[in-house]
Amino acid sequence: MKSAMPAAKPKAADTGQLFGDIYAFVFSLLLSSALTGFPLIGGTFFLCGSIACSLLDHGDMALLTKGQRLFQRILYGVLLAVDFLLIFFYPYDVSGRHVWTIFAVQLLVFSSDIIVSAIKKRMSAGKPISYGFYVFLESLLAVTGGCIIFFACPDKRILAAAYLVMFALHVGQHLKNLEPAAPFSREVLALRRSEYRQGYAYRLYELASLFVNMAACICVILVYCTISLTSGQIVAAMGVALLCMLLAALSARLYMNRKRAKEELEVTSLVLWALAFWLGGLVLYCNNLLTPAGSVWKTFVGMALCSYGISLTLSCMREVDSLLQLSTALYAAEDPAAFRAAAKQRNQTVWLVGELFALLFLTFSMTVTRSSYLENFACADSLKPLLLIPAGILIAAAFVTLLLFPVNNRYVHKLKRLLRMREEGKTNRALQAQMESVFVAKRRRPVGINILKGLLRPFFRHKVIGREKLVEDEANPLVILCNHSEIYGPLAAVINLPFYVRPWVISDMVVDPETFAEFFRRNNLNDIKWIPEQWKTPIALRLGKISVWGMNQLDSIPVFRNKPAKLIVTLRQTISAMEAGDNILIFPENPDADPEHPGYLTEGVGPLFDGFVMLADAYYRKAKKCCRFVPVFADRHARTITVGEEITYNPQADSDA
């Protein structure tokens, strides 16, 4: 029976505020493009306001280390330098009325941010807060901005509706994440961050999160700025993007809740599928840009796919974030507030860097094709796809990074089981060590062996007869006994058994390539006369590297045949694996039982080694549990795996005997 999951779920670092700020930046670019033909005016005003608000909000800055504050100041300096160069030296050919309209709108947006910052300070000081007054002020700012656009731009009044949509999204995300400043010092946060980074899984996730968030920032901004939009289309574009974001978040939440209830949620695989969907949408969008007859509706479809893929990816990454927050309990002090604060600081830095890159890309495109902007309000067709290449590279980098992420559903379940045992005051050293090897030590996802199993599965697809007899129990796993039938039995069992197993493998195939080469040449290659002698050793060595790699990817347990002194190593590793909840797969046939006909039988089951029976007694002595053996038979002709009746070790019968 599977154990119950912990009821409490950690709160993930929210990326919603980041996304709301990105869309505020997008609106400023689109508004500026619609009014003047130059999106950079709105972009520069927005970045100046963002920097000013960050400098005024000392709460987050106070938690940065000296090196981080230096990096932030350098980043702010670069952003301000780029902004001033664009504002004072770029030859804008626009009317002053439109420029001041854009400036006034941006001033209202950042007045909202200043209000939020003031409320956070009051919350931290324990002072009463009037949310009604806060909503009144935000509503006043929204109405004022809408009126400015409505009366200043009579021919583009529909932009006022787009402003209200953007402002509601921007303020709504700030209100959703409204919480007091972190109740700890800069030194505590630096200590917690260094503790978190001890985990290899956390470092991989942190790198993937950096790639994903920066790609989202660049992709959203540049996708919208490479579309030639009229005033009416701006409202439609933001509406479509918002709808796609909400649908993606809702579908991801429903799917993950359903899979989580069945304990079948493979969150890493889900993120990989989301990244693939996002990248596919970006490719379709770029393909339409390269098509001379590309239509507006196809552009909107590509934009919608990108928005859906981005939101789906960020929703899945939130689940990974929650998982990593759980895993830090293995090696760091439990401090959820510090975990979220570290993620927030990382996201804010990524957001600024992403906006800077997007602004630089737009500046380059405008400088090269300034006439095209004046005529069409968009990048030259030849440069549009090039602007999105950085986002594609970042998505691909995140995909590769997450391919190495070592965590799957099985380890998530084990981690929650371990944490539940801790809450109950129990210990399981074997499970603790295994979880540390997954989340803390440098361990990579077995991508290669999974791909190989996927390629072999069509050739070794079998029907499992008697599946109901394989009763899983993580507190007392199964020991499955299978016929060998040369290489056929191991392949059929590993590929078709309905759950994870750790196989016993002869040590000559696991230890090192040289040992395997000697073993394989002696037992296989020497009998093949048509292979030249000088080729046999190189062939065996290359196959040895593949064997050692594959057996390690399978988490196999080495069996030291004919070495009684080392048999204890096999038993210890096996018992440790079983205490951690792993099922064991053993092929006990003896290929040397008949000296006249050495080798494994291809039909039926040959004589068995009886050494594996020692496992039952050793497991009982160590764990005080009765080992459960289940025989299975892989039939190459019927293409079936037949499960026999479970046999439970009886220590009393053994002592009576």
XYZ file of C-alpha atoms in Angstrom:
657
model
C 0.000 0.000 0.000
C 1.223 3.493 -0.831
C 1.673 5.837 2.040
C -0.291 9.031 2.429
C 1.118 12.282 1.150
C 1.845 15.258 3.372
C -1.137 17.572 3.451
C 0.850 20.785 3.352
C 2.110 22.039 0.044
C 4.752 24.764 -0.104
C 3.972 28.019 -1.831
C 5.932 28.444 -5.039
C 7.722 31.585 -6.070
C 5.080 33.341 -8.157
C 5.973 34.441 -11.675
C 2.623 36.198 -12.151
C 3.956 39.596 -11.081
C 6.828 39.187 -13.517
C 4.365 38.382 -16.295
C 2.134 41.340 -15.401
C 5.124 43.701 -15.562
C 6.166 42.279 -18.927
C 2.739 42.982 -20.371
C 2.864 46.509 -18.985
C 6.147 46.923 -20.856
C 4.578 45.410 -23.988
C 1.665 47.841 -23.801
C 4.026 50.794 -23.495
C 5.834 49.621 -26.646
C 2.585 49.047 -28.557
C 1.079 52.356 -27.437
C 4.218 54.203 -28.488
C 4.258 52.393 -31.834
C 0.595 53.178 -32.510
C 0.928 56.888 -31.606
C 4.366 57.722 -33.003
C 5.680 54.798 -35.039
C 8.532 54.391 -32.537
C 8.061 51.693 -29.873
C 11.350 52.714 -28.261
C 9.822 55.851 -26.762
C 7.446 53.849 -24.601
C 10.127 51.289 -23.861
C 12.622 53.860 -22.621
C 10.051 55.629 -20.451
C 8.974 52.314 -18.937
C 12.533 51.233 -18.108
C 13.307 54.604 -16.529
C 10.228 54.273 -14.335
C 11.075 50.677 -13.463
C 14.572 51.642 -12.360
C 13.259 54.567 -10.321
C 10.738 52.339 -8.508
C 13.403 49.726 -7.797
C 15.689 52.364 -6.291
C 12.857 53.762 -4.163
C 11.860 50.300 -2.870
C 14.662 49.645 -0.376
C 12.973 46.544 1.077
C 14.270 44.124 -1.541
C 17.539 45.956 -2.151
C 18.392 45.677 1.535
C 18.445 41.881 1.234
C 21.053 41.851 -1.531
C 24.683 41.032 -0.823
C 27.414 43.517 -1.663
C 28.202 41.758 -4.947
C 24.524 41.562 -5.905
C 23.967 45.228 -5.152
C 26.996 46.074 -7.292
C 25.616 43.975 -10.164
C 22.196 45.629 -9.815
C 23.738 49.094 -9.882
C 25.812 48.249 -12.944
C 22.687 46.902 -14.625
C 20.716 50.006 -13.692
C 23.540 52.187 -14.981
C 23.604 50.409 -18.329
C 19.823 50.640 -18.633
C 19.803 54.347 -17.798
C 22.635 55.025 -20.252
C 20.762 53.248 -23.043
C 17.562 55.098 -22.129
C 19.184 58.545 -22.136
C 20.941 57.852 -25.434
C 17.655 56.834 -27.007
C 15.707 59.750 -25.537
C 18.167 62.557 -26.298
C 20.132 61.370 -29.333
C 17.802 59.199 -31.396
C 16.177 61.381 -34.092
C 12.524 60.944 -33.160
C 10.212 62.508 -35.726
C 7.091 62.765 -33.569
C 4.814 65.426 -32.165
C 5.330 66.535 -28.609
C 1.689 65.861 -27.685
C 2.047 62.131 -28.279
C 5.326 61.929 -26.397
C 3.797 63.624 -23.347
C 0.771 61.335 -23.567
C 3.052 58.288 -23.396
C 5.017 59.846 -20.540
C 1.858 60.612 -18.537
C 0.543 57.063 -18.966
C 3.840 55.571 -17.773
C 3.890 57.940 -14.818
C 0.472 56.666 -13.740
C 1.573 53.018 -14.044
C 4.566 53.569 -11.807
C 2.553 55.646 -9.357
C 0.662 52.401 -8.804
C 3.945 50.636 -8.030
C 4.905 53.353 -5.539
C 1.567 52.894 -3.766
C 2.167 49.139 -3.530
C 5.634 49.755 -2.091
C 4.171 52.095 0.558
C 1.557 49.494 1.537
C 4.271 46.839 1.936
C 6.144 49.129 4.309
C 3.001 49.637 6.396
C 2.417 45.867 6.482
C 6.003 45.283 7.637
C 5.569 47.888 10.376
C 2.359 46.214 11.563
C 0.220 49.270 10.788
C -3.434 48.932 9.710
C -4.123 48.928 5.976
C -7.269 50.091 4.213
C -7.626 47.911 1.129
C -10.695 49.916 0.115
C -8.616 53.085 -0.039
C -5.939 51.196 -1.998
C -8.504 50.011 -4.550
C -9.883 53.571 -4.791
C -6.429 55.001 -5.558
C -5.704 52.325 -8.168
C -9.102 52.869 -9.795
C -8.441 56.602 -9.885
C -5.109 56.031 -11.639
C -6.724 53.670 -14.142
C -9.552 56.089 -14.990
C -7.144 59.024 -15.253
C -4.893 57.158 -17.691
C -7.876 56.041 -19.757
C -9.172 59.610 -19.957
C -5.756 60.949 -21.014
C -5.563 58.485 -23.922
C -9.255 58.964 -24.783
C -9.069 62.766 -25.094
C -5.468 63.148 -26.287
C -5.891 60.664 -29.159
C -9.405 61.124 -30.616
C -8.614 58.899 -33.595
C -7.261 56.063 -31.386
C -9.672 56.027 -28.470
C -9.839 52.259 -28.460
C -6.335 52.345 -26.951
C -7.974 53.526 -23.733
C -9.659 50.118 -23.438
C -6.312 48.390 -23.973
C -4.815 50.556 -21.228
C -7.534 49.528 -18.766
C -6.909 45.843 -19.562
C -3.168 46.250 -19.056
C -3.583 48.279 -15.859
C -5.974 45.732 -14.373
C -3.529 42.905 -15.131
C -0.566 44.871 -13.770
C -2.308 45.921 -10.536
C -4.066 42.583 -10.081
C -0.788 40.696 -10.010
C 0.693 43.152 -7.507
C -2.392 42.807 -5.308
C -2.258 39.000 -5.539
C 1.344 38.982 -4.310
C 0.944 41.743 -1.750
C 2.847 40.648 1.346
C 5.112 42.377 3.877
C 8.843 42.622 3.422
C 10.857 39.516 4.273
C 11.270 39.136 8.068
C 14.960 38.312 7.949
C 18.261 40.024 7.314
C 20.538 40.126 4.299
C 22.973 37.774 6.031
C 20.245 35.177 6.675
C 19.083 35.267 3.048
C 22.673 34.945 1.792
C 23.175 31.948 4.095
C 19.943 30.309 2.940
C 20.793 30.896 -0.708
C 24.211 29.286 -0.270
C 22.526 26.319 1.456
C 20.015 25.882 -1.351
C 22.754 25.944 -3.966
C 24.404 22.946 -2.313
C 21.772 20.823 -4.037
C 22.640 19.849 -7.609
C 18.939 19.549 -8.524
C 18.342 23.085 -7.217
C 21.247 24.466 -9.245
C 19.909 22.828 -12.400
C 16.444 24.194 -11.714
C 17.853 27.667 -11.023
C 19.658 27.629 -14.370
C 16.579 26.358 -16.217
C 14.425 28.992 -14.484
C 16.824 31.709 -15.622
C 16.596 30.509 -19.232
C 12.798 30.172 -19.121
C 12.077 33.558 -17.552
C 14.464 35.448 -19.793
C 13.107 33.680 -22.872
C 9.543 34.548 -21.770
C 10.448 38.210 -21.333
C 12.250 38.505 -24.670
C 9.707 36.392 -26.562
C 6.621 38.253 -25.344
C 8.110 41.669 -26.001
C 9.566 40.918 -29.419
C 6.605 38.860 -30.668
C 4.311 41.831 -30.091
C 6.752 44.337 -31.479
C 7.249 42.409 -34.723
C 3.519 42.580 -35.519
C 2.205 45.486 -37.592
C -0.809 46.457 -35.484
C -3.477 49.072 -35.839
C -5.020 50.642 -32.771
C -7.937 48.211 -32.799
C -5.658 45.225 -33.233
C -3.693 46.158 -30.112
C -6.776 45.557 -27.974
C -7.481 42.293 -29.801
C -3.854 41.153 -29.448
C -3.768 41.770 -25.701
C -7.156 40.092 -25.293
C -6.060 36.998 -27.215
C -2.799 36.790 -25.279
C -4.561 37.159 -21.922
C -7.140 34.508 -22.855
C -4.400 32.076 -23.935
C -2.480 32.688 -20.707
C -5.562 31.976 -18.596
C -6.477 28.848 -20.581
C -2.929 27.505 -20.294
C -2.762 28.140 -16.554
C -6.207 26.589 -15.993
C -5.550 23.507 -18.125
C -2.159 22.971 -16.460
C -3.691 23.266 -12.985
C -6.522 20.832 -13.770
C -4.183 18.311 -15.377
C -1.624 18.467 -12.569
C -4.292 18.185 -9.859
C -5.759 15.106 -11.531
C -2.368 13.440 -11.965
C -1.273 14.433 -8.463
C -4.376 12.795 -6.998
C -3.392 9.543 -8.739
C 0.281 10.015 -7.782
C 1.172 9.952 -11.486
C 2.430 13.504 -11.975
C 5.707 13.538 -13.941
C 6.303 17.253 -13.585
C 9.690 17.332 -15.350
C 8.290 15.575 -18.408
C 5.375 18.017 -18.365
C 7.752 20.990 -18.419
C 9.638 19.450 -21.347
C 6.380 19.057 -23.295
C 5.431 22.660 -22.474
C 8.817 23.923 -23.706
C 8.434 21.883 -26.895
C 4.970 23.398 -27.448
C 6.331 26.898 -26.846
C 9.233 26.380 -29.228
C 6.856 24.947 -31.843
C 4.639 28.018 -31.569
C 7.661 30.282 -31.967
C 8.804 28.370 -35.070
C 5.321 28.631 -36.610
C 5.246 32.347 -35.879
C 8.671 32.924 -37.446
C 7.704 30.817 -40.457
C 4.717 33.077 -41.053
C 6.972 36.131 -40.817
C 9.214 34.667 -43.519
C 6.257 34.007 -45.804
C 5.737 36.935 -48.188
C 1.963 36.405 -48.107
C 1.792 36.005 -44.330
C -1.639 37.056 -43.102
C -2.680 38.885 -39.948
C -4.793 35.983 -38.678
C -1.862 33.555 -39.041
C 0.264 36.016 -37.114
C -2.355 36.106 -34.375
C -2.439 32.281 -34.283
C 1.350 32.154 -33.891
C 1.202 34.826 -31.203
C -1.561 32.896 -29.399
C 0.466 29.656 -29.503
C 3.513 31.432 -28.095
C 1.444 33.005 -25.288
C -0.141 29.642 -24.473
C 3.236 27.862 -24.480
C 4.842 30.499 -22.263
C 2.039 30.431 -19.706
C 1.974 26.609 -19.725
C 5.736 26.479 -19.158
C 5.632 28.972 -16.294
C 2.733 27.090 -14.661
C 4.701 23.840 -14.816
C 7.842 25.533 -13.503
C 5.834 26.670 -10.479
C 5.212 23.005 -9.680
C 8.935 22.252 -9.976
C 9.591 25.253 -7.736
C 7.300 23.780 -5.048
C 9.076 20.440 -5.327
C 12.522 22.006 -4.918
C 11.288 23.960 -1.928
C 10.305 20.625 -0.368
C 13.661 19.050 -1.179
C 15.668 21.760 0.591
C 14.484 20.210 3.865
C 17.043 17.477 3.185
C 20.083 19.721 3.541
C 19.073 23.265 4.532
C 17.112 25.070 7.217
C 13.399 25.131 6.372
C 12.658 28.781 5.566
C 9.936 29.145 2.884
C 10.027 32.945 3.043
C 13.754 32.954 2.268
C 13.240 30.489 -0.578
C 10.591 32.705 -2.182
C 12.639 35.852 -1.603
C 15.650 34.307 -3.364
C 13.454 33.292 -6.313
C 11.884 36.761 -6.435
C 15.269 38.482 -6.571
C 16.414 36.134 -9.329
C 13.268 36.785 -11.361
C 13.542 40.562 -10.960
C 17.126 40.536 -12.229
C 16.193 38.292 -15.148
C 13.273 40.584 -15.967
C 15.515 43.649 -16.163
C 18.155 41.846 -18.238
C 15.468 40.501 -20.584
C 13.976 43.945 -21.075
C 17.423 45.381 -21.758
C 18.121 42.750 -24.418
C 14.712 43.305 -26.022
C 15.276 47.060 -26.069
C 18.734 46.647 -27.599
C 17.352 44.308 -30.293
C 14.632 46.822 -31.134
C 17.166 49.659 -31.184
C 19.353 47.734 -33.614
C 16.427 46.922 -35.889
C 15.224 50.537 -35.876
C 18.715 51.843 -36.582
C 19.165 49.506 -39.528
C 15.668 49.910 -40.949
C 14.483 53.297 -39.708
C 12.605 54.027 -42.901
C 10.637 50.815 -42.537
C 9.464 51.890 -39.091
C 8.340 55.254 -40.388
C 6.379 53.631 -43.211
C 5.034 50.411 -41.697
C 5.416 50.843 -37.903
C 7.225 47.494 -37.767
C 10.604 45.886 -38.269
C 11.771 45.117 -41.758
C 10.506 41.694 -42.814
C 14.030 40.371 -43.207
C 14.909 41.222 -39.580
C 11.732 40.109 -37.817
C 12.656 36.414 -37.434
C 16.217 37.288 -36.395
C 14.899 39.181 -33.385
C 13.327 35.969 -32.052
C 16.432 33.776 -32.408
C 17.708 34.644 -28.869
C 14.389 33.474 -27.373
C 14.606 30.217 -29.341
C 18.163 29.619 -28.127
C 17.128 30.222 -24.503
C 14.163 27.827 -24.822
C 16.455 25.148 -26.265
C 18.960 25.754 -23.435
C 16.195 25.344 -20.828
C 15.075 22.125 -22.536
C 18.586 20.647 -22.427
C 19.063 21.703 -18.797
C 15.803 20.070 -17.697
C 16.701 16.906 -19.592
C 19.468 16.515 -17.002
C 17.126 17.222 -14.078
C 17.286 13.984 -12.035
C 13.842 14.085 -10.408
C 10.886 11.991 -11.544
C 7.542 10.982 -10.031
C 9.078 8.031 -8.161
C 11.565 10.252 -6.346
C 8.911 12.884 -5.615
C 6.785 10.237 -3.931
C 9.782 8.968 -1.947
C 10.711 12.483 -0.847
C 7.216 13.113 0.484
C 7.279 9.734 2.201
C 10.578 10.605 3.899
C 9.309 14.006 5.044
C 6.135 12.404 6.393
C 8.254 9.908 8.348
C 10.257 12.802 9.777
C 7.068 14.452 10.982
C 6.163 11.190 12.720
C 9.583 11.007 14.363
C 10.747 8.013 12.311
C 13.988 7.511 10.383
C 15.009 5.608 7.262
C 18.707 6.023 6.609
C 18.626 4.159 3.294
C 15.823 6.365 1.950
C 17.540 9.481 3.320
C 20.779 8.542 1.544
C 18.952 7.850 -1.704
C 17.112 11.181 -1.620
C 20.368 13.006 -0.935
C 21.949 11.228 -3.903
C 19.079 12.471 -6.112
C 18.507 16.026 -4.858
C 21.899 16.973 -3.417
C 24.643 14.977 -5.138
C 25.479 15.407 -8.815
C 23.100 12.961 -10.406
C 21.634 13.238 -13.895
C 18.410 11.977 -15.387
C 18.940 8.668 -17.291
C 17.940 10.208 -20.618
C 20.049 7.898 -22.767
C 18.723 4.634 -21.352
C 15.124 5.893 -21.532
C 15.598 6.743 -25.205
C 17.155 3.329 -25.792
C 14.252 1.605 -24.011
C 11.818 3.608 -26.118
C 13.557 2.497 -29.323
C 13.579 -1.157 -28.216
C 10.018 -1.232 -26.887
C 8.352 -1.899 -30.307
C 10.562 -4.996 -30.711
C 10.024 -6.262 -27.143
C 6.389 -5.385 -26.569
C 4.834 -8.090 -24.360
C 1.524 -8.711 -22.680
C 1.859 -8.976 -18.900
C -0.346 -11.830 -17.687
C -1.204 -11.696 -13.990
C -0.347 -8.026 -13.474
C -2.632 -7.932 -10.415
C -0.244 -10.318 -8.617
C 2.476 -7.655 -8.574
C 1.346 -5.843 -5.444
C 3.568 -2.826 -4.782
C 4.445 -1.916 -1.223
C 7.140 0.701 -0.732
C 7.561 -0.432 2.875
C 8.383 -3.987 1.698
C 9.276 -4.103 -2.029
C 9.170 -7.109 -4.322
C 12.028 -9.356 -5.419
C 11.161 -10.507 -8.953
C 12.777 -13.690 -10.281
C 12.917 -13.954 -14.082
C 14.326 -16.424 -16.576
C 17.413 -15.287 -18.480
C 17.074 -16.880 -21.932
C 20.350 -15.213 -22.994
C 19.818 -11.463 -23.477
C 16.095 -11.818 -24.188
C 14.865 -12.169 -20.593
C 16.570 -9.071 -19.152
C 15.439 -6.863 -22.054
C 11.846 -8.093 -21.979
C 11.593 -7.711 -18.197
C 13.190 -4.260 -17.895
C 11.114 -2.858 -20.766
C 7.718 -4.385 -19.918
C 7.500 -4.633 -16.128
C 4.921 -2.041 -15.034
C 7.121 -0.332 -12.439
C 10.710 0.576 -11.705
C 13.092 -2.257 -10.792
C 16.781 -2.403 -9.968
C 18.333 -5.468 -11.651
C 21.094 -7.693 -10.376
C 23.853 -7.701 -13.013
C 27.067 -9.701 -13.069
C 29.865 -7.439 -11.843
C 31.978 -7.987 -14.959
C 29.413 -5.905 -16.901
C 29.243 -3.062 -14.377
C 32.620 -2.357 -12.784
C 34.754 -1.009 -15.650
C 35.129 -1.371 -19.459
C 38.388 -3.369 -19.176
C 36.787 -6.016 -16.963
C 33.829 -6.248 -19.341
C 36.151 -6.504 -22.358
C 37.964 -9.470 -20.844
C 34.670 -11.130 -19.832
C 32.966 -10.550 -23.193
C 35.938 -11.667 -25.257
C 36.350 -14.852 -23.221
C 32.667 -15.815 -23.303
C 31.553 -14.472 -26.683
C 34.086 -13.105 -29.141
C 36.591 -15.969 -28.916
C 33.977 -18.308 -30.385
C 33.399 -16.051 -33.423
C 36.061 -17.091 -35.929
C 35.216 -14.648 -38.728
C 36.192 -11.579 -36.636
C 39.956 -10.875 -36.940
C 41.839 -11.317 -33.664
C 43.218 -7.763 -33.746
C 39.654 -6.384 -33.819
C 38.263 -8.323 -30.876
C 39.866 -6.333 -28.060
C 38.890 -2.860 -29.479
C 35.337 -4.105 -30.088
C 35.106 -5.507 -26.552
C 36.429 -2.271 -25.031
C 33.907 -0.124 -26.895
C 31.088 -2.447 -25.915
C 32.427 -2.301 -22.349
C 31.969 1.472 -22.216
C 28.395 1.087 -23.446
C 27.702 -1.697 -20.940
C 29.048 0.201 -17.933
C 27.140 3.333 -18.974
C 23.884 1.423 -19.501
C 24.100 -0.561 -16.265
C 24.784 2.603 -14.275
C 21.814 4.321 -15.932
C 19.637 1.386 -14.847
C 20.891 1.669 -11.244
C 21.913 -1.977 -11.451
C 23.378 -3.822 -8.456
C 26.624 -5.714 -9.216
C 26.699 -9.430 -8.390
C 30.190 -10.809 -7.742
C 29.838 -14.351 -9.045
C 32.269 -16.912 -7.618
C 33.557 -14.325 -5.141
C 32.005 -15.202 -1.766
C 33.954 -12.500 0.052
C 32.308 -9.805 -2.090
C 28.811 -11.272 -1.952
C 28.212 -9.221 1.170
C 28.561 -6.048 -0.984
C 25.725 -7.214 -3.229
C 23.519 -8.060 -0.260
C 24.164 -4.727 1.467
C 23.378 -2.706 -1.659
C 20.244 -4.747 -2.292
C 18.953 -4.414 1.265
C 19.659 -0.676 1.213
C 17.710 -0.363 -2.055
C 14.783 -2.327 -0.624
C 14.723 -0.214 2.543
C 14.519 2.820 0.252
C 11.481 1.280 -1.466
C 13.056 -0.125 -4.672
C 11.897 -3.377 -6.247
C 14.649 -5.854 -7.197
C 14.952 -7.921 -10.391
C 17.073 -11.103 -10.283
C 17.946 -13.604 -13.031
C 19.051 -16.646 -10.975
C 19.744 -19.143 -13.789
C 23.177 -20.817 -13.754
C 24.716 -20.831 -17.255
C 27.527 -23.201 -16.187
C 25.364 -25.939 -14.646
C 26.032 -28.238 -17.609
C 29.786 -28.211 -18.432
C 29.099 -29.921 -21.755
C 26.586 -27.273 -22.870
C 27.539 -23.971 -21.199
C 25.357 -20.930 -21.597
C 21.777 -19.916 -20.874
C 18.863 -21.941 -22.195
C 16.779 -20.354 -24.942
C 13.731 -22.450 -24.027
C 12.309 -22.977 -20.530
C 14.197 -22.370 -17.305
C 17.606 -23.864 -16.501
C 19.125 -24.837 -13.120
C 19.257 -21.976 -10.611
C 21.912 -20.495 -8.357
C 20.679 -20.704 -4.792
C 22.724 -17.762 -3.506
C 19.875 -15.284 -3.994
C 17.966 -17.070 -1.202
C 20.497 -15.614 1.254
C 18.927 -12.233 0.546
C 15.732 -13.216 2.387
C 17.527 -14.067 5.616
C 19.816 -11.029 5.447
C 16.874 -8.707 4.730
C 14.910 -10.138 7.655
C 17.835 -9.730 10.035
C 18.446 -6.129 8.938
C 14.943 -4.753 8.313
C 12.823 -7.240 10.326
C 10.629 -7.770 7.249
C 9.781 -10.899 5.270
C 11.069 -10.811 1.715
C 8.407 -11.229 -1.003
C 9.509 -13.228 -4.059
C 7.488 -13.241 -7.301
C 8.524 -15.508 -10.223
C 7.906 -14.287 -13.773
C 8.506 -16.018 -17.091
C 9.325 -14.179 -20.322
C 8.133 -16.210 -23.326
C 9.762 -15.099 -26.551
C 7.338 -17.106 -28.739
C 4.069 -16.065 -27.091
C 5.388 -12.514 -26.468
C 4.130 -12.618 -22.904
C 5.430 -12.125 -19.390
C 3.561 -14.413 -17.028
C 3.492 -13.532 -13.330
C 3.449 -16.390 -10.825
C 2.179 -16.524 -7.263
C 3.953 -14.493 -4.588
C 6.144 -16.446 -2.171
C 6.816 -14.847 1.227
C 9.880 -15.787 3.232
C 9.053 -17.555 6.471
C 11.898 -17.086 8.992
C 10.249 -19.501 11.447
C 10.279 -22.328 8.894
C 13.934 -21.554 8.180
C 14.836 -21.769 11.874
C 12.839 -24.984 12.311
C 14.685 -26.537 9.388
